[in-house]
PDB file of C-alpha atoms in Angstrom:
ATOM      1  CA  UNK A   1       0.000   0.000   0.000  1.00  0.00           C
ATOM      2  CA  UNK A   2       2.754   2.419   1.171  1.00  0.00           C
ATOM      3  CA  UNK A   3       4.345   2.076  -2.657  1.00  0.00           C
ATOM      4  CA  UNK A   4       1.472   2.615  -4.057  1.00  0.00           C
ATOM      5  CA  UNK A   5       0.146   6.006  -1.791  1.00  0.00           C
ATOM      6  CA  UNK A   6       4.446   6.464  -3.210  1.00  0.00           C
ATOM      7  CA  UNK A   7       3.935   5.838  -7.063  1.00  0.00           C
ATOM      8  CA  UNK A   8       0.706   7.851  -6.843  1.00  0.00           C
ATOM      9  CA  UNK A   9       2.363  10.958  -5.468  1.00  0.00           C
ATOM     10  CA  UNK A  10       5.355  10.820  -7.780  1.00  0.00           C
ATOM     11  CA  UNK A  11       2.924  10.509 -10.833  1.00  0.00           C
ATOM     12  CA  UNK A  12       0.964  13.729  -9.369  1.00  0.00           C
ATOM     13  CA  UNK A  13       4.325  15.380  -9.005  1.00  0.00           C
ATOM     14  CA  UNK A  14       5.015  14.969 -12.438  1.00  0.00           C
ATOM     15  CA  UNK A  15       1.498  16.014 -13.455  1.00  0.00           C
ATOM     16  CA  UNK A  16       2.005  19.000 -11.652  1.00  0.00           C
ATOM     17  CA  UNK A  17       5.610  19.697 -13.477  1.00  0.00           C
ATOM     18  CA  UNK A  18       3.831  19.368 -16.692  1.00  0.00           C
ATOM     19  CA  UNK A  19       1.200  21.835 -16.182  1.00  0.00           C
ATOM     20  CA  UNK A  20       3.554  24.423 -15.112  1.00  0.00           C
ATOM     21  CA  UNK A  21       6.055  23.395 -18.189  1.00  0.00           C
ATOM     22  CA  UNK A  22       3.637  24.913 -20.285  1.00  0.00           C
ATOM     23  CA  UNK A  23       2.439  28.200 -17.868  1.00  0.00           C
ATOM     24  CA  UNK A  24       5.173  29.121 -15.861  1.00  0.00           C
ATOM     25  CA  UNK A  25       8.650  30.852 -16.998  1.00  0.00           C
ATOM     26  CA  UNK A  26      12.149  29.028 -16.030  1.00  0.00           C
ATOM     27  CA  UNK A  27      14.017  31.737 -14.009  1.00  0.00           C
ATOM     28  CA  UNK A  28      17.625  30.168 -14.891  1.00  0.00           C
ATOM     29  CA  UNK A  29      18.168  32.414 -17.839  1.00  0.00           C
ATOM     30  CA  UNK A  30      20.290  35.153 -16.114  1.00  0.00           C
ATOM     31  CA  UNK A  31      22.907  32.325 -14.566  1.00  0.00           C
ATOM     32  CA  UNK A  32      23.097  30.437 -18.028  1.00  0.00           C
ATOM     33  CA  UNK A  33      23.677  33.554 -19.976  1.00  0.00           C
ATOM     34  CA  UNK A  34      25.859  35.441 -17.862  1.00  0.00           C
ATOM     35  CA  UNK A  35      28.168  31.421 -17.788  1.00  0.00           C
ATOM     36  CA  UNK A  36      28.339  31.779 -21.344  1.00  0.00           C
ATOM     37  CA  UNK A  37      29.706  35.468 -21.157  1.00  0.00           C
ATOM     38  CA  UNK A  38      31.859  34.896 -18.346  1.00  0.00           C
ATOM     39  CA  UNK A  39      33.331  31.706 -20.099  1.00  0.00           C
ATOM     40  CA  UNK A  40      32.373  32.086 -23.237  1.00  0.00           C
ATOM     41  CA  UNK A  41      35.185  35.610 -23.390  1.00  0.00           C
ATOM     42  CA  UNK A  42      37.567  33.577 -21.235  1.00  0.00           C
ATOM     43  CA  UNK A  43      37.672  30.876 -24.051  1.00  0.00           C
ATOM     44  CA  UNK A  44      38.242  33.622 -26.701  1.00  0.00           C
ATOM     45  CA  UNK A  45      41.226  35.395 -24.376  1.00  0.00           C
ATOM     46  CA  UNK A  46      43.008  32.108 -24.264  1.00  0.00           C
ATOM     47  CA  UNK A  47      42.541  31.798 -27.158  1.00  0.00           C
ATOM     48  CA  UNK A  48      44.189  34.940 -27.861  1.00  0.00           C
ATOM     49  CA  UNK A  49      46.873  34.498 -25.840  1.00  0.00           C
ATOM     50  CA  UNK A  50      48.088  31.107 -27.390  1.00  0.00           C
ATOM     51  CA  UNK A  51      47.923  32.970 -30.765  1.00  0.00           C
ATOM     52  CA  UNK A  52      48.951  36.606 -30.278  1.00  0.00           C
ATOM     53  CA  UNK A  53      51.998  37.626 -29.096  1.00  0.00           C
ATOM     54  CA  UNK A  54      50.198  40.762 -27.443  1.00  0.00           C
ATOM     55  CA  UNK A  55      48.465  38.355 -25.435  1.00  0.00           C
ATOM     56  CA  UNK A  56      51.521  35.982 -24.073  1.00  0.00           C
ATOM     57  CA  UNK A  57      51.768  37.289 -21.290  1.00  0.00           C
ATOM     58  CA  UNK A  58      48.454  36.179 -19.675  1.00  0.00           C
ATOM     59  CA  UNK A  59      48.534  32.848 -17.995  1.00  0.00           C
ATOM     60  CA  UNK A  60      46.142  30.424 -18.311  1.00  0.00           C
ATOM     61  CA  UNK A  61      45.333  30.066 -14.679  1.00  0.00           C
ATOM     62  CA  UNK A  62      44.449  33.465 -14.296  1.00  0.00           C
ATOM     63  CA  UNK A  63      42.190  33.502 -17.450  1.00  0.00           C
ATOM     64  CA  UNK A  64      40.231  30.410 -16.107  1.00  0.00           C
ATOM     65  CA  UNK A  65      40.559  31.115 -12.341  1.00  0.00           C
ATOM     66  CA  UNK A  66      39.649  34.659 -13.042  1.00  0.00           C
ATOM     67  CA  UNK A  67      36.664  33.849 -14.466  1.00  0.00           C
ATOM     68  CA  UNK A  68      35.703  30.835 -11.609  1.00  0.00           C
ATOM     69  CA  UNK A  69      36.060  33.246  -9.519  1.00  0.00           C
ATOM     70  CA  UNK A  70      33.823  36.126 -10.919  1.00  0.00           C
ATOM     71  CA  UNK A  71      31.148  33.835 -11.970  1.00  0.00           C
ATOM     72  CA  UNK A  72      31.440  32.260  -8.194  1.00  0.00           C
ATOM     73  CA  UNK A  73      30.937  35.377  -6.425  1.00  0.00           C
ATOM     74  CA  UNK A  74      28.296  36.570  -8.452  1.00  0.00           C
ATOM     75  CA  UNK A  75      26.719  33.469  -7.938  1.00  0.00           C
ATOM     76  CA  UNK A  76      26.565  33.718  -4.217  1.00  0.00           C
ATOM     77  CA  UNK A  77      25.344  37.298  -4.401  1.00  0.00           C
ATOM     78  CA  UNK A  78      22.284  36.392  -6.731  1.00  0.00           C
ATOM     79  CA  UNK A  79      21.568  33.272  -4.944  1.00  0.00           C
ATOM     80  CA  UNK A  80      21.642  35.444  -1.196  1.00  0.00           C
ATOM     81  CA  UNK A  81      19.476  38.260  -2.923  1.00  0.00           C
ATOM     82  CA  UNK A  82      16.562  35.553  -4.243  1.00  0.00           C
ATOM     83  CA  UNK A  83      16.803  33.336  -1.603  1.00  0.00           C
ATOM     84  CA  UNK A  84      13.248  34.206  -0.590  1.00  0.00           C
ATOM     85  CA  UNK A  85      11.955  33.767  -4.319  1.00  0.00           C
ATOM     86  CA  UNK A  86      13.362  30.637  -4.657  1.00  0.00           C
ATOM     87  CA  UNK A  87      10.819  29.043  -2.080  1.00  0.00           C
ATOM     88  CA  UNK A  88       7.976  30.402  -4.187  1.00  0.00           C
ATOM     89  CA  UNK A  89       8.705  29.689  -7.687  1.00  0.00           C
ATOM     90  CA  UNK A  90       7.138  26.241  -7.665  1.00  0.00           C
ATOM     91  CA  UNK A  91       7.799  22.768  -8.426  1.00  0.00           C
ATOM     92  CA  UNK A  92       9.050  23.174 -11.995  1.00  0.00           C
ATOM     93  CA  UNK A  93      12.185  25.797 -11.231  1.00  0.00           C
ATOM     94  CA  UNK A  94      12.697  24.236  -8.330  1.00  0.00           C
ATOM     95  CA  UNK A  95      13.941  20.942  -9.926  1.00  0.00           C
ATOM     96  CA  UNK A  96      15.350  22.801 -13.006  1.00  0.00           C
ATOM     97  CA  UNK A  97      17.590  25.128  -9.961  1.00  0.00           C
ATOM     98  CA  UNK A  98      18.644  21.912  -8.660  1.00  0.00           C
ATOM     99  CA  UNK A  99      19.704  20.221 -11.932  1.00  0.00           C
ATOM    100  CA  UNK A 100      21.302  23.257 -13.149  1.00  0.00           C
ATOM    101  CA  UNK A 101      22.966  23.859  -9.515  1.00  0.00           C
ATOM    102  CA  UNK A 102      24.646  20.414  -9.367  1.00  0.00           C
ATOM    103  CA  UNK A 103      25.582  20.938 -12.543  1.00  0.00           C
ATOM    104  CA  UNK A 104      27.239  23.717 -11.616  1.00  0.00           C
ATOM    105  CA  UNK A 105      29.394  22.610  -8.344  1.00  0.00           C
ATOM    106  CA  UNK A 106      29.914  18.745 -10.021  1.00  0.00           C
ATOM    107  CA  UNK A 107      31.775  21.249 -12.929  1.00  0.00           C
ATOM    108  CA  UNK A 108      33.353  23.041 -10.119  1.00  0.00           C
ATOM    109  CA  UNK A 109      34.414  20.028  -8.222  1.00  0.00           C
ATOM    110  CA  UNK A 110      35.481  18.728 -11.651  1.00  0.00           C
ATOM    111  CA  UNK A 111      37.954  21.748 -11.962  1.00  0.00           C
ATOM    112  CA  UNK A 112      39.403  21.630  -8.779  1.00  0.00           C
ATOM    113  CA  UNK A 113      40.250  17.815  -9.247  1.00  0.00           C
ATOM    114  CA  UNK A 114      41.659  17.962 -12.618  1.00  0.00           C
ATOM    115  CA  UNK A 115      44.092  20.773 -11.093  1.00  0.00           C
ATOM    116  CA  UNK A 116      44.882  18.920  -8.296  1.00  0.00           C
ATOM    117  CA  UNK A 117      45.964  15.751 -10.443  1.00  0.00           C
ATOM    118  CA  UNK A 118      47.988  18.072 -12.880  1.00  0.00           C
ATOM    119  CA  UNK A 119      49.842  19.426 -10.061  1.00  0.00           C
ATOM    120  CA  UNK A 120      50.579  15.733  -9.271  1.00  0.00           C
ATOM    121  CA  UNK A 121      51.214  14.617 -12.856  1.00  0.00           C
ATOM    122  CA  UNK A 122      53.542  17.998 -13.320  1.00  0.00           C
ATOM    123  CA  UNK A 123      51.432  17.563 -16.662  1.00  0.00           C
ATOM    124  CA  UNK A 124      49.273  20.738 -17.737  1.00  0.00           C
ATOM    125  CA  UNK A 125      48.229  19.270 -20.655  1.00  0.00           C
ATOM    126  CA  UNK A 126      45.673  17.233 -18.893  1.00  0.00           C
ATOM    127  CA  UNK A 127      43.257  20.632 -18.737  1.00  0.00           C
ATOM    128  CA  UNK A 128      42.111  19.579 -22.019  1.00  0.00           C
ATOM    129  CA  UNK A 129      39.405  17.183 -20.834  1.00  0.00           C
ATOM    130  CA  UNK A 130      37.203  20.007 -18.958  1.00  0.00           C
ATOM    131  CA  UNK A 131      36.105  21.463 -22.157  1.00  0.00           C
ATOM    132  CA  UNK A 132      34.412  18.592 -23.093  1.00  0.00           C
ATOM    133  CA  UNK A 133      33.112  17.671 -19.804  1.00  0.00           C
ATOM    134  CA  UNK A 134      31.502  20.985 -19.409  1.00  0.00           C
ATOM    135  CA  UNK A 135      29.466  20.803 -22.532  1.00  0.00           C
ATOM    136  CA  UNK A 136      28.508  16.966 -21.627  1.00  0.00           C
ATOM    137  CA  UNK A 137      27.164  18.238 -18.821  1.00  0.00           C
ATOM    138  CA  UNK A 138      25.569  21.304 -20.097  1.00  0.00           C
ATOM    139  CA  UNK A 139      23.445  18.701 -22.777  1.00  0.00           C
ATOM    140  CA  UNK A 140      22.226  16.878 -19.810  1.00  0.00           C
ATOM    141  CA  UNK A 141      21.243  19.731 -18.257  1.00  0.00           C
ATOM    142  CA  UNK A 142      19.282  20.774 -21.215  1.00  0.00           C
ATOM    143  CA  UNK A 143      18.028  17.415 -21.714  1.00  0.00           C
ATOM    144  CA  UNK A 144      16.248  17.454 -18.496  1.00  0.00           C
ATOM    145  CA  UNK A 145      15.133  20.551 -18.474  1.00  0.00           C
ATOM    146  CA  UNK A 146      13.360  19.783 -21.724  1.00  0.00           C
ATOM    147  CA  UNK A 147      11.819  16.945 -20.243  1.00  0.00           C
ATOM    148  CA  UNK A 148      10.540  18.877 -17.014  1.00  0.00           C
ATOM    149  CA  UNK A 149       9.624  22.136 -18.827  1.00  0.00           C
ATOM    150  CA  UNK A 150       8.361  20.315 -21.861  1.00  0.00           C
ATOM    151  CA  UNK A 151       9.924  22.617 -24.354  1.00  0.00           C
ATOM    152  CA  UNK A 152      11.627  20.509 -26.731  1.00  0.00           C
ATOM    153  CA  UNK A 153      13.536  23.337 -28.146  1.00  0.00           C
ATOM    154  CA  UNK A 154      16.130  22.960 -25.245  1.00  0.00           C
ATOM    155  CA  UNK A 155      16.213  19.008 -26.157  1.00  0.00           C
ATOM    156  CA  UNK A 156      18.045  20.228 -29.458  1.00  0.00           C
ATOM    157  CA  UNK A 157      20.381  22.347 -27.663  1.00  0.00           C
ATOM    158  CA  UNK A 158      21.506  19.636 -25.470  1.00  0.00           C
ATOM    159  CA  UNK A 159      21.909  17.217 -28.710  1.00  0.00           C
ATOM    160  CA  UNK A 160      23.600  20.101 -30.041  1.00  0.00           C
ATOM    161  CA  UNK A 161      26.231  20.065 -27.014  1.00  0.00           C
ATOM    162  CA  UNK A 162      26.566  16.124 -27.723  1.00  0.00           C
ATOM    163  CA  UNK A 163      27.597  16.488 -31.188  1.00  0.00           C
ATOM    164  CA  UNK A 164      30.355  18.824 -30.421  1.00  0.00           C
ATOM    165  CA  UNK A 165      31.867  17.357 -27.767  1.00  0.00           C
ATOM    166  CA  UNK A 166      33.981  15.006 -29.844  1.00  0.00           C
ATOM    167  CA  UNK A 167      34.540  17.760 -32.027  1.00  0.00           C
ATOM    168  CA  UNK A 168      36.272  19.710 -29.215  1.00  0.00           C
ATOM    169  CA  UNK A 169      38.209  16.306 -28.177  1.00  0.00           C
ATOM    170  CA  UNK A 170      39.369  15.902 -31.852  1.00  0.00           C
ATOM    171  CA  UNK A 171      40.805  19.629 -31.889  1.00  0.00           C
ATOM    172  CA  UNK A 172      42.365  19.101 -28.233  1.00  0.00           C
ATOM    173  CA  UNK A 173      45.657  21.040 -28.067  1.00  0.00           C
ATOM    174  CA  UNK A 174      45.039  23.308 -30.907  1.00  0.00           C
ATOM    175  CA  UNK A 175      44.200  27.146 -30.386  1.00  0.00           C
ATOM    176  CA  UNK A 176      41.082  26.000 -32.988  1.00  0.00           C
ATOM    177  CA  UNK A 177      39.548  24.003 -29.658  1.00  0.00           C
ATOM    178  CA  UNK A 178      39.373  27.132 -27.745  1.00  0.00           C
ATOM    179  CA  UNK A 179      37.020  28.916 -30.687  1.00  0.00           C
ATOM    180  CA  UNK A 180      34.962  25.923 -31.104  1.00  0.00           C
ATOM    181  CA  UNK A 181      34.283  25.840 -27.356  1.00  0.00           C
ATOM    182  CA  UNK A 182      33.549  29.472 -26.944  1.00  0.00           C
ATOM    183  CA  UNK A 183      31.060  29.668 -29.974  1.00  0.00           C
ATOM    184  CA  UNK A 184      29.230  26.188 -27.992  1.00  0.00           C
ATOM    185  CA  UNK A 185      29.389  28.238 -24.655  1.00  0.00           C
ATOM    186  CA  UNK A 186      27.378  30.597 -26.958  1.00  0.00           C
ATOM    187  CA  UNK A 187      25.132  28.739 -28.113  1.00  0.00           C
ATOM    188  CA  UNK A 188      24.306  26.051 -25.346  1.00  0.00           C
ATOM    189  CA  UNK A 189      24.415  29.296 -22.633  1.00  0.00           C
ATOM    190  CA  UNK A 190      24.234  32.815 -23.713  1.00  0.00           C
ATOM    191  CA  UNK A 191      21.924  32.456 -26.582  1.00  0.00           C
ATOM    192  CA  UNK A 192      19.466  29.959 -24.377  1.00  0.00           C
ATOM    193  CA  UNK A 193      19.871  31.813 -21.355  1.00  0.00           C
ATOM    194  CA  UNK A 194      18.499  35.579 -23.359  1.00  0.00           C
ATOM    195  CA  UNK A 195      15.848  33.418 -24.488  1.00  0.00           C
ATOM    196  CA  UNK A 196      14.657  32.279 -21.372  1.00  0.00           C
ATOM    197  CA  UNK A 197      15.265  35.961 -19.886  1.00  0.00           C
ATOM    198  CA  UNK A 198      13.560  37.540 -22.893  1.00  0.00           C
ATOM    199  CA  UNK A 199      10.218  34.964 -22.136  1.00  0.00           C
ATOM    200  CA  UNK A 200      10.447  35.334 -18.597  1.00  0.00           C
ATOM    201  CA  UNK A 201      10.147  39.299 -18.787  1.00  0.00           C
ATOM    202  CA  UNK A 202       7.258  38.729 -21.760  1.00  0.00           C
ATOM    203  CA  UNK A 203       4.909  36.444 -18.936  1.00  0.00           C
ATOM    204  CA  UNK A 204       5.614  38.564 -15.662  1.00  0.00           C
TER     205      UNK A 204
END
């Protein structure tokens, strides 16, 4: 009885998510578009600085960790400021926050890890694999919030991530992998996230 009083309430739950897919505007555009700024320019200064000799001077940890670090403090200022709003947006941004979130920190934890066993390895070269890890995890995140939403545009934008992400392994090393990443960070985060800003201003 107890399972079924269970598989009753998670097939309500998921009712509910589906009525609000369709009525009720994600509020994860600013974070998404303001990742694929942040990360999105950082991409295009490394990029600069592997292939301009004005840039060569700029080290690669202070490119990335620059931008961590802005997009992390920003971060925790938005997410102190709506706090309160984020225990009244309902059931749909709720579980698209929380995919989007640990998203988010397993990327973070992700970084911090592949820097650690660099350090260990003495072998730089292994920052290569967080490009594609990123956008792996950004198609997921679209995936699912496709499926919660039930706006199937964002299912092509995750598909879209897919594709390239053997096209960024393929290029790894070359200054051309560092293009092809920032023009993906445009189009599986800025682009996306203005959309969902532009709709969520349009309803409220």
């Amino acid at each position: 009885m107890a399972d079924l009083s269970r598989l009753k309430a998670d097939v309500d739950f998921m009712k509910t998510l589906a009525a609000e897919g369709a009525q009720v505007p994600l509020t994860a555009g600013l974070p998404l578009f303001l990742a694929g700024v942040i990360f999105g320019a950082a991409a295009l200064l490394h990029y600069a600085s592997v292939s301009f000799a004005v840039f060569d001077g700029i080290s690669t940890l202070s490119i990335w960790g620059g931008a961590l670090l802005l997009y992390a403090l920003w971060g925790i200022g938005w997410g102190m400021k709506n706090r309160a709003a984020f225990k009244v947006q309902g059931n749909k941004n709720r579980v698209v926050g929380t995919v989007w979130a640990g998203i988010g920190f397993s990327i973070f934890l992700f970084s911090v890890t592949l820097a650690i066993i660099s350090y260990r390895l003495q072998n730089s070269q292994l920052g290569v694999f967080m490009m594609p890890v990123v956008l792996g995890l950004y198609g997921l995140g679209w995936i699912i919030t496709a499926e919660v939403s039930a706006q199937r545009w964002m299912a092509l934008v995750g598909v879209g991530c897919f594709v390239v992400v053997p096209l960024i392994a393929w290029l790894s090393l070359r200054p051309e992998q560092l293009l092809v990443y920032a023009l993906a960070l445009i189009g599986s985060a800025l682009i996306p996230g203005w959309l969902l800003m532009a709709k969520e201003k349009m309803v409220t």
